[in-house]
PDB file of C-alpha atoms in Angstrom:
ATOM      1  CA  TRP N   1      78.160  97.673 156.760  1.00  0.00           C
ATOM      2  CA  THR N   2      77.701  94.060 157.726  1.00  0.00           C
ATOM      3  CA  GLY N   3      77.438  92.476 161.150  1.00  0.00           C
ATOM      4  CA  GLU N   4      76.906  94.495 164.318  1.00  0.00           C
ATOM      5  CA  ALA N   5      76.237  98.210 164.019  1.00  0.00           C
ATOM      6  CA  ALA N   6      78.998 100.357 165.471  1.00  0.00           C
ATOM      7  CA  SER N   7      77.950 102.144 168.667  1.00  0.00           C
ATOM      8  CA  PRO N   8      78.119 105.939 168.922  1.00  0.00           C
ATOM      9  CA  PRO N   9      79.815 108.291 169.157  1.00  0.00           C
ATOM     10  CA  HIS N  10      80.508 108.771 165.435  1.00  0.00           C
ATOM     11  CA  TRP N  11      82.277 111.856 164.190  1.00  0.00           C
ATOM     12  CA  LEU N  12      83.291 113.777 161.116  1.00  0.00           C
ATOM     13  CA  SER N  13      86.042 116.394 161.096  1.00  0.00           C
ATOM     14  CA  VAL N  14      86.508 119.094 158.482  1.00  0.00           C
ATOM     15  CA  ASP N  15      89.629 121.138 157.715  1.00  0.00           C
ATOM     16  CA  PHE N  16      88.499 124.383 156.091  1.00  0.00           C
ATOM     17  CA  GLY N  17      92.033 125.051 154.838  1.00  0.00           C
ATOM     18  CA  ARG N  18      92.110 128.422 156.578  1.00  0.00           C
ATOM     19  CA  GLU N  19      90.535 130.074 159.583  1.00  0.00           C
ATOM     20  CA  LEU N  20      86.865 130.975 159.094  1.00  0.00           C
ATOM     21  CA  VAL N  21      84.102 132.398 161.247  1.00  0.00           C
ATOM     22  CA  VAL N  22      81.749 129.473 161.907  1.00  0.00           C
ATOM     23  CA  ALA N  23      78.122 130.237 162.797  1.00  0.00           C
ATOM     24  CA  GLY N  24      76.655 126.746 162.604  1.00  0.00           C
ATOM     25  CA  VAL N  25      76.270 123.425 160.833  1.00  0.00           C
ATOM     26  CA  LYS N  26      73.487 122.519 158.427  1.00  0.00           C
ATOM     27  CA  TYR N  27      72.285 118.938 158.882  1.00  0.00           C
ATOM     28  CA  LEU N  28      70.209 117.079 156.291  1.00  0.00           C
ATOM     29  CA  PRO N  29      68.990 113.777 157.777  1.00  0.00           C
ATOM     30  CA  ARG N  30      68.931 110.521 155.864  1.00  0.00           C
ATOM     31  CA  GLN N  31      65.994 110.731 153.479  1.00  0.00           C
ATOM     32  CA  ASP N  32      65.200 107.107 152.609  1.00  0.00           C
ATOM     33  CA  LEU N  33      65.124 105.402 156.042  1.00  0.00           C
ATOM     34  CA  VAL N  34      64.870 106.477 159.673  1.00  0.00           C
ATOM     35  CA  ASN N  35      67.910 104.515 160.868  1.00  0.00           C
ATOM     36  CA  GLY N  36      71.207 106.338 160.620  1.00  0.00           C
ATOM     37  CA  ARG N  37      69.779 109.722 161.592  1.00  0.00           C
ATOM     38  CA  VAL N  38      71.532 111.817 164.242  1.00  0.00           C
ATOM     39  CA  LYS N  39      69.581 112.585 167.407  1.00  0.00           C
ATOM     40  CA  ASP N  40      72.062 114.107 169.881  1.00  0.00           C
ATOM     41  CA  TYR N  41      75.214 115.897 168.761  1.00  0.00           C
ATOM     42  CA  GLU N  42      78.203 117.955 169.836  1.00  0.00           C
ATOM     43  CA  ILE N  43      80.277 120.402 167.815  1.00  0.00           C
ATOM     44  CA  CYS N  44      83.930 121.060 168.616  1.00  0.00           C
ATOM     45  CA  ILE N  45      86.312 123.496 166.965  1.00  0.00           C
ATOM     46  CA  SER N  46      90.094 123.619 166.764  1.00  0.00           C
ATOM     47  CA  SER N  47      92.873 125.689 165.284  1.00  0.00           C
ATOM     48  CA  ASP N  48      95.180 122.689 164.701  1.00  0.00           C
ATOM     49  CA  GLY N  49      92.844 119.678 164.256  1.00  0.00           C
ATOM     50  CA  LYS N  50      94.362 117.970 167.309  1.00  0.00           C
ATOM     51  CA  ASP N  51      93.309 119.910 170.401  1.00  0.00           C
ATOM     52  CA  TRP N  52      89.483 120.039 170.344  1.00  0.00           C
ATOM     53  CA  GLY N  53      88.728 121.166 173.890  1.00  0.00           C
ATOM     54  CA  GLN N  54      85.152 121.092 175.160  1.00  0.00           C
ATOM     55  CA  PRO N  55      82.191 121.152 172.728  1.00  0.00           C
ATOM     56  CA  VAL N  56      81.067 124.656 171.770  1.00  0.00           C
ATOM     57  CA  VAL N  57      77.534 123.346 171.139  1.00  0.00           C
ATOM     58  CA  ARG N  58      75.488 120.379 172.349  1.00  0.00           C
ATOM     59  CA  GLY N  59      71.989 119.718 171.107  1.00  0.00           C
ATOM     60  CA  SER N  60      69.370 117.406 169.643  1.00  0.00           C
ATOM     61  CA  PHE N  61      67.798 117.212 166.215  1.00  0.00           C
ATOM     62  CA  GLU N  62      64.137 116.435 165.634  1.00  0.00           C
ATOM     63  CA  ASP N  63      63.348 113.160 163.841  1.00  0.00           C
ATOM     64  CA  ARG N  64      62.247 114.638 160.507  1.00  0.00           C
ATOM     65  CA  VAL N  65      63.569 114.758 156.924  1.00  0.00           C
ATOM     66  CA  GLU N  66      63.904 118.544 156.621  1.00  0.00           C
ATOM     67  CA  GLU N  67      67.254 120.312 156.942  1.00  0.00           C
ATOM     68  CA  GLN N  68      68.068 121.491 160.465  1.00  0.00           C
ATOM     69  CA  ILE N  69      70.705 123.883 161.766  1.00  0.00           C
ATOM     70  CA  ALA N  70      72.977 123.558 164.787  1.00  0.00           C
ATOM     71  CA  LYS N  71      73.811 127.181 165.623  1.00  0.00           C
ATOM     72  CA  ILE N  72      77.073 128.345 167.136  1.00  0.00           C
ATOM     73  CA  ASP N  73      76.189 131.510 169.001  1.00  0.00           C
ATOM     74  CA  PRO N  74      78.195 133.618 169.093  1.00  0.00           C
ATOM     75  CA  PRO N  75      80.022 132.577 165.894  1.00  0.00           C
ATOM     76  CA  LEU N  76      83.623 131.498 166.510  1.00  0.00           C
ATOM     77  CA  LYS N  77      86.833 131.476 164.477  1.00  0.00           C
ATOM     78  CA  ALA N  78      88.164 128.019 163.609  1.00  0.00           C
ATOM     79  CA  ARG N  79      90.120 126.179 160.949  1.00  0.00           C
ATOM     80  CA  HIS N  80      88.818 122.731 161.972  1.00  0.00           C
ATOM     81  CA  LEU N  81      85.347 121.592 162.988  1.00  0.00           C
ATOM     82  CA  LYS N  82      84.328 118.224 164.437  1.00  0.00           C
ATOM     83  CA  PHE N  83      80.690 117.113 164.340  1.00  0.00           C
ATOM     84  CA  VAL N  84      80.060 114.299 166.821  1.00  0.00           C
ATOM     85  CA  ALA N  85      76.879 112.207 166.711  1.00  0.00           C
ATOM     86  CA  THR N  86      76.416 110.982 170.284  1.00  0.00           C
ATOM     87  CA  SER N  87      73.132 109.157 169.578  1.00  0.00           C
TER      88      SER N  87
END
């Protein structure tokens, strides 16, 4: 990007193409620099990709380069998942 950095929240939504049982999200932080890494996050699920409701998980990742997992416990059925980086 150029200019001012966009302020959070930033999000990514995924359509699995069919309903799945979702147990979590694997997160691999940026490896080359510390900026651009997610600290706080929320995960929302949806059956239609429009109505997200309240987050099913809220949490924080440690500032490290290793893969981390945001668990959804208990696992839930969903066709769509939205990962929201809040900071």
